[in-house]
Amino acid sequence: MTNEMRSKARQLCGYAMVTLIIGSSLTACGKSAAAVATGEPSGGSSSALSTKSSSALSTKLSQYASVPTFNVPGPAFDAQAAAKGKSVAIVPASSSIPFVQTIAQGMQAAGPKIGLGVTVLQNQGQTSQWAQAVGIATSQHASSIDLLAGIDPALLGPQIAQAKSAGVGTVASHFYGVGQTPAPALAGTVDAPYGVAGQLLADYAINKTNGKLNALVVTINQVLSTAPMVDGIKKEVGTYCASTCKVTYTNASIANLATNVPTAVRGALQRDPKINYIIALYDSALVPYVLSGVESAGATAKVKIVTFNGTPSILKLVASGKVEMDVGENLNWVALAILDQHLRLLAGLSPVADENLPLRIWDASNISQAGSQPQNSVGYGTSFVTGYQKLWKLPPGATLGGLG
């Protein structure tokens, strides 16, 4: 077994098929399977939530359904001075995933506005391609390298070390959750609020079912962010409906989403026709295949779907009613946050611990604010654009207009 295979196996076994309620556990890591939590949803229309719990959930959900505001991640600095003559090479997790493409495009749009070169090294999600891309960035004398949205730095140790020896720092973006410990060879990270996202997915479904949630959670365990998201789901179910909610997990690998997810979803719905929600952790990567499985099981009328990322193509499904809710991220905001971390490093500053990335809940109540045809970055306000302009000490003629 190669080191790469061992690393992947450790990662998959470490996060695969997490059981929700204390007392349940799996004893092996194997092919995609389901782990079922204890507790069965109660019948009837009465609420299983206390008045206090119902109020707390409603307040939290209302807060996250509102337009977010910019929260300064660190000290202001001269971004143009840091960017002069410098470049960032982006290695996307996969060039075929719309979510990843959109962030990279946002970085490419913003970089030239402050004098920073930004290139994207296209690939199809293979570890060998990521390694090759980091090598190319190093040989072409990139000033900084970004591993974007799903690349495990542990798989690229030699390449990251080689880049570091050449004076090129590597940043892992949108991979670790806030509070997770990153690989030591990295120059910095841009962490996402995965734990909060998982909480909101559970909170929404718990609230909608009055504490009688029966959910299938579809995960991609090889992506490290799955662990804090699952932890967030576990936390909320344990807090609000440990004895009245039921949660089942099924996992698929990135390489086999199109074949494994529809089959797993259809099988789960056939085994348990009382499932009322599917929590698909990553929207553009999973929702199309989840919908296929729901349709083939003839369950579109009774099963709701909630998801995370806020990719425009999936927000359109929220608008049409095919997806009930999406915990969205402003991908242009994410792009600027990633650039902020790179620019700080290029300026010789310490990286910030948290870029304070926001989340917004999108459902039927507010999806119109994302535009008649939902688009990236629409509906999140413009505080982040003016916020970064001020944070980066940009002169009036060097604005970030067009990104908000």
JSON list of N, CA and C in Angstrom, two decimals, residues 222-262:
[
{"chain": "A", "resi": 222, "resn": "GLN", "atom": "N", "xyz": [-14.34, 11.69, 2.45]},
{"chain": "A", "resi": 222, "resn": "GLN", "atom": "CA", "xyz": [-12.94, 11.95, 2.13]},
{"chain": "A", "resi": 222, "resn": "GLN", "atom": "C", "xyz": [-12.62, 13.44, 2.19]},
{"chain": "A", "resi": 223, "resn": "VAL", "atom": "N", "xyz": [-13.65, 14.28, 2.21]},
{"chain": "A", "resi": 223, "resn": "VAL", "atom": "CA", "xyz": [-13.46, 15.72, 2.38]},
{"chain": "A", "resi": 223, "resn": "VAL", "atom": "C", "xyz": [-13.44, 16.02, 3.87]},
{"chain": "A", "resi": 224, "resn": "LEU", "atom": "N", "xyz": [-12.38, 16.63, 4.35]},
{"chain": "A", "resi": 224, "resn": "LEU", "atom": "CA", "xyz": [-12.18, 16.82, 5.78]},
{"chain": "A", "resi": 224, "resn": "LEU", "atom": "C", "xyz": [-13.28, 17.64, 6.43]},
{"chain": "A", "resi": 225, "resn": "SER", "atom": "N", "xyz": [-13.91, 18.54, 5.67]},
{"chain": "A", "resi": 225, "resn": "SER", "atom": "CA", "xyz": [-14.95, 19.40, 6.24]},
{"chain": "A", "resi": 225, "resn": "SER", "atom": "C", "xyz": [-16.19, 18.62, 6.64]},
{"chain": "A", "resi": 226, "resn": "THR", "atom": "N", "xyz": [-16.33, 17.40, 6.18]},
{"chain": "A", "resi": 226, "resn": "THR", "atom": "CA", "xyz": [-17.48, 16.59, 6.56]},
{"chain": "A", "resi": 226, "resn": "THR", "atom": "C", "xyz": [-17.54, 16.37, 8.06]},
{"chain": "A", "resi": 227, "resn": "ALA", "atom": "N", "xyz": [-16.37, 16.18, 8.69]},
{"chain": "A", "resi": 227, "resn": "ALA", "atom": "CA", "xyz": [-16.35, 15.88, 10.13]},
{"chain": "A", "resi": 227, "resn": "ALA", "atom": "C", "xyz": [-16.97, 16.99, 10.98]},
{"chain": "A", "resi": 228, "resn": "PRO", "atom": "N", "xyz": [-16.56, 18.27, 10.85]},
{"chain": "A", "resi": 228, "resn": "PRO", "atom": "CA", "xyz": [-17.20, 19.31, 11.66]},
{"chain": "A", "resi": 228, "resn": "PRO", "atom": "C", "xyz": [-18.66, 19.53, 11.30]},
{"chain": "A", "resi": 229, "resn": "MET", "atom": "N", "xyz": [-19.03, 19.29, 10.04]},
{"chain": "A", "resi": 229, "resn": "MET", "atom": "CA", "xyz": [-20.44, 19.43, 9.68]},
{"chain": "A", "resi": 229, "resn": "MET", "atom": "C", "xyz": [-21.29, 18.37, 10.36]},
{"chain": "A", "resi": 230, "resn": "VAL", "atom": "N", "xyz": [-20.79, 17.14, 10.34]},
{"chain": "A", "resi": 230, "resn": "VAL", "atom": "CA", "xyz": [-21.51, 16.06, 11.03]},
{"chain": "A", "resi": 230, "resn": "VAL", "atom": "C", "xyz": [-21.56, 16.33, 12.53]},
{"chain": "A", "resi": 231, "resn": "ASP", "atom": "N", "xyz": [-20.47, 16.83, 13.08]},
{"chain": "A", "resi": 231, "resn": "ASP", "atom": "CA", "xyz": [-20.47, 17.19, 14.50]},
{"chain": "A", "resi": 231, "resn": "ASP", "atom": "C", "xyz": [-21.54, 18.23, 14.81]},
{"chain": "A", "resi": 232, "resn": "GLY", "atom": "N", "xyz": [-21.70, 19.21, 13.89]},
{"chain": "A", "resi": 232, "resn": "GLY", "atom": "CA", "xyz": [-22.72, 20.22, 14.08]},
{"chain": "A", "resi": 232, "resn": "GLY", "atom": "C", "xyz": [-24.12, 19.64, 14.06]},
{"chain": "A", "resi": 233, "resn": "ILE", "atom": "N", "xyz": [-24.36, 18.69, 13.15]},
{"chain": "A", "resi": 233, "resn": "ILE", "atom": "CA", "xyz": [-25.66, 18.02, 13.09]},
{"chain": "A", "resi": 233, "resn": "ILE", "atom": "C", "xyz": [-25.92, 17.24, 14.37]},
{"chain": "A", "resi": 234, "resn": "LYS", "atom": "N", "xyz": [-24.91, 16.48, 14.81]},
{"chain": "A", "resi": 234, "resn": "LYS", "atom": "CA", "xyz": [-25.04, 15.68, 16.04]},
{"chain": "A", "resi": 234, "resn": "LYS", "atom": "C", "xyz": [-25.37, 16.57, 17.24]},
{"chain": "A", "resi": 235, "resn": "LYS", "atom": "N", "xyz": [-24.68, 17.69, 17.32]},
{"chain": "A", "resi": 235, "resn": "LYS", "atom": "CA", "xyz": [-24.86, 18.59, 18.45]},
{"chain": "A", "resi": 235, "resn": "LYS", "atom": "C", "xyz": [-26.31, 19.08, 18.55]},
{"chain": "A", "resi": 236, "resn": "GLU", "atom": "N", "xyz": [-26.86, 19.52, 17.43]},
{"chain": "A", "resi": 236, "resn": "GLU", "atom": "CA", "xyz": [-28.21, 20.08, 17.45]},
{"chain": "A", "resi": 236, "resn": "GLU", "atom": "C", "xyz": [-29.27, 19.02, 17.70]},
{"chain": "A", "resi": 237, "resn": "VAL", "atom": "N", "xyz": [-29.11, 17.86, 17.10]},
{"chain": "A", "resi": 237, "resn": "VAL", "atom": "CA", "xyz": [-30.07, 16.78, 17.35]},
{"chain": "A", "resi": 237, "resn": "VAL", "atom": "C", "xyz": [-30.01, 16.35, 18.80]},
{"chain": "A", "resi": 238, "resn": "GLY", "atom": "N", "xyz": [-28.80, 16.25, 19.34]},
{"chain": "A", "resi": 238, "resn": "GLY", "atom": "CA", "xyz": [-28.65, 15.89, 20.75]},
{"chain": "A", "resi": 238, "resn": "GLY", "atom": "C", "xyz": [-29.25, 16.92, 21.67]},
{"chain": "A", "resi": 239, "resn": "THR", "atom": "N", "xyz": [-29.19, 18.19, 21.28]},
{"chain": "A", "resi": 239, "resn": "THR", "atom": "CA", "xyz": [-29.71, 19.27, 22.11]},
{"chain": "A", "resi": 239, "resn": "THR", "atom": "C", "xyz": [-31.23, 19.36, 22.06]},
{"chain": "A", "resi": 240, "resn": "TYR", "atom": "N", "xyz": [-31.81, 19.20, 20.86]},
{"chain": "A", "resi": 240, "resn": "TYR", "atom": "CA", "xyz": [-33.23, 19.51, 20.69]},
{"chain": "A", "resi": 240, "resn": "TYR", "atom": "C", "xyz": [-34.16, 18.31, 20.59]},
{"chain": "A", "resi": 241, "resn": "CYS", "atom": "N", "xyz": [-33.66, 17.17, 20.10]},
{"chain": "A", "resi": 241, "resn": "CYS", "atom": "CA", "xyz": [-34.62, 16.09, 19.86]},
{"chain": "A", "resi": 241, "resn": "CYS", "atom": "C", "xyz": [-33.95, 14.71, 19.91]},
{"chain": "A", "resi": 242, "resn": "ALA", "atom": "N", "xyz": [-33.13, 14.49, 20.90]},
{"chain": "A", "resi": 242, "resn": "ALA", "atom": "CA", "xyz": [-32.39, 13.23, 20.99]},
{"chain": "A", "resi": 242, "resn": "ALA", "atom": "C", "xyz": [-33.30, 12.00, 21.00]},
{"chain": "A", "resi": 243, "resn": "SER", "atom": "N", "xyz": [-34.47, 12.13, 21.59]},
{"chain": "A", "resi": 243, "resn": "SER", "atom": "CA", "xyz": [-35.35, 10.97, 21.73]},
{"chain": "A", "resi": 243, "resn": "SER", "atom": "C", "xyz": [-36.43, 10.90, 20.66]},
{"chain": "A", "resi": 244, "resn": "THR", "atom": "N", "xyz": [-36.55, 11.95, 19.84]},
{"chain": "A", "resi": 244, "resn": "THR", "atom": "CA", "xyz": [-37.63, 11.98, 18.85]},
{"chain": "A", "resi": 244, "resn": "THR", "atom": "C", "xyz": [-37.13, 12.11, 17.42]},
{"chain": "A", "resi": 245, "resn": "CYS", "atom": "N", "xyz": [-35.83, 12.24, 17.23]},
{"chain": "A", "resi": 245, "resn": "CYS", "atom": "CA", "xyz": [-35.28, 12.37, 15.88]},
{"chain": "A", "resi": 245, "resn": "CYS", "atom": "C", "xyz": [-34.46, 11.12, 15.52]},
{"chain": "A", "resi": 246, "resn": "LYS", "atom": "N", "xyz": [-34.44, 10.84, 14.25]},
{"chain": "A", "resi": 246, "resn": "LYS", "atom": "CA", "xyz": [-33.68, 9.70, 13.74]},
{"chain": "A", "resi": 246, "resn": "LYS", "atom": "C", "xyz": [-32.83, 10.20, 12.56]},
{"chain": "A", "resi": 247, "resn": "VAL", "atom": "N", "xyz": [-31.56, 9.81, 12.53]},
{"chain": "A", "resi": 247, "resn": "VAL", "atom": "CA", "xyz": [-30.67, 10.24, 11.45]},
{"chain": "A", "resi": 247, "resn": "VAL", "atom": "C", "xyz": [-29.88, 9.05, 10.93]},
{"chain": "A", "resi": 248, "resn": "THR", "atom": "N", "xyz": [-29.85, 8.91, 9.62]},
{"chain": "A", "resi": 248, "resn": "THR", "atom": "CA", "xyz": [-29.09, 7.86, 8.95]},
{"chain": "A", "resi": 248, "resn": "THR", "atom": "C", "xyz": [-28.05, 8.51, 8.05]},
{"chain": "A", "resi": 249, "resn": "TYR", "atom": "N", "xyz": [-26.86, 7.93, 7.98]},
{"chain": "A", "resi": 249, "resn": "TYR", "atom": "CA", "xyz": [-25.79, 8.48, 7.17]},
{"chain": "A", "resi": 249, "resn": "TYR", "atom": "C", "xyz": [-25.44, 7.54, 6.02]},
{"chain": "A", "resi": 250, "resn": "THR", "atom": "N", "xyz": [-25.14, 8.11, 4.87]},
{"chain": "A", "resi": 250, "resn": "THR", "atom": "CA", "xyz": [-24.60, 7.34, 3.75]},
{"chain": "A", "resi": 250, "resn": "THR", "atom": "C", "xyz": [-23.48, 8.14, 3.11]},
{"chain": "A", "resi": 251, "resn": "ASN", "atom": "N", "xyz": [-22.42, 7.48, 2.70]},
{"chain": "A", "resi": 251, "resn": "ASN", "atom": "CA", "xyz": [-21.23, 8.14, 2.20]},
{"chain": "A", "resi": 251, "resn": "ASN", "atom": "C", "xyz": [-20.95, 7.75, 0.75]},
{"chain": "A", "resi": 252, "resn": "ALA", "atom": "N", "xyz": [-20.40, 8.71, -0.01]},
{"chain": "A", "resi": 252, "resn": "ALA", "atom": "CA", "xyz": [-19.96, 8.42, -1.38]},
{"chain": "A", "resi": 252, "resn": "ALA", "atom": "C", "xyz": [-18.63, 9.13, -1.61]},
{"chain": "A", "resi": 253, "resn": "SER", "atom": "N", "xyz": [-17.81, 8.58, -2.47]},
{"chain": "A", "resi": 253, "resn": "SER", "atom": "CA", "xyz": [-16.53, 9.21, -2.81]},
{"chain": "A", "resi": 253, "resn": "SER", "atom": "C", "xyz": [-16.72, 10.17, -3.97]},
{"chain": "A", "resi": 254, "resn": "ILE", "atom": "N", "xyz": [-15.82, 11.15, -4.07]},
{"chain": "A", "resi": 254, "resn": "ILE", "atom": "CA", "xyz": [-15.91, 12.15, -5.13]},
{"chain": "A", "resi": 254, "resn": "ILE", "atom": "C", "xyz": [-15.93, 11.49, -6.51]},
{"chain": "A", "resi": 255, "resn": "ALA", "atom": "N", "xyz": [-15.12, 10.47, -6.68]},
{"chain": "A", "resi": 255, "resn": "ALA", "atom": "CA", "xyz": [-15.00, 9.85, -7.99]},
{"chain": "A", "resi": 255, "resn": "ALA", "atom": "C", "xyz": [-16.25, 9.09, -8.42]},
{"chain": "A", "resi": 256, "resn": "ASN", "atom": "N", "xyz": [-17.12, 8.73, -7.45]},
{"chain": "A", "resi": 256, "resn": "ASN", "atom": "CA", "xyz": [-18.27, 7.88, -7.77]},
{"chain": "A", "resi": 256, "resn": "ASN", "atom": "C", "xyz": [-19.61, 8.50, -7.40]},
{"chain": "A", "resi": 257, "resn": "LEU", "atom": "N", "xyz": [-19.69, 9.82, -7.32]},
{"chain": "A", "resi": 257, "resn": "LEU", "atom": "CA", "xyz": [-20.93, 10.47, -6.90]},
{"chain": "A", "resi": 257, "resn": "LEU", "atom": "C", "xyz": [-22.09, 10.13, -7.83]},
{"chain": "A", "resi": 258, "resn": "ALA", "atom": "N", "xyz": [-21.85, 10.20, -9.12]},
{"chain": "A", "resi": 258, "resn": "ALA", "atom": "CA", "xyz": [-22.94, 10.03, -10.08]},
{"chain": "A", "resi": 258, "resn": "ALA", "atom": "C", "xyz": [-23.55, 8.64, -10.04]},
{"chain": "A", "resi": 259, "resn": "THR", "atom": "N", "xyz": [-22.75, 7.64, -9.68]},
{"chain": "A", "resi": 259, "resn": "THR", "atom": "CA", "xyz": [-23.26, 6.27, -9.65]},
{"chain": "A", "resi": 259, "resn": "THR", "atom": "C", "xyz": [-23.74, 5.86, -8.26]},
{"chain": "A", "resi": 260, "resn": "ASN", "atom": "N", "xyz": [-23.03, 6.29, -7.22]},
{"chain": "A", "resi": 260, "resn": "ASN", "atom": "CA", "xyz": [-23.34, 5.80, -5.87]},
{"chain": "A", "resi": 260, "resn": "ASN", "atom": "C", "xyz": [-24.47, 6.55, -5.18]},
{"chain": "A", "resi": 261, "resn": "VAL", "atom": "N", "xyz": [-24.54, 7.87, -5.37]},
{"chain": "A", "resi": 261, "resn": "VAL", "atom": "CA", "xyz": [-25.51, 8.65, -4.60]},
{"chain": "A", "resi": 261, "resn": "VAL", "atom": "C", "xyz": [-26.95, 8.32, -4.98]},
{"chain": "A", "resi": 262, "resn": "PRO", "atom": "N", "xyz": [-27.34, 8.30, -6.26]},
{"chain": "A", "resi": 262, "resn": "PRO", "atom": "CA", "xyz": [-28.74, 7.96, -6.58]},
{"chain": "A", "resi": 262, "resn": "PRO", "atom": "C", "xyz": [-29.15, 6.59, -6.04]}
]
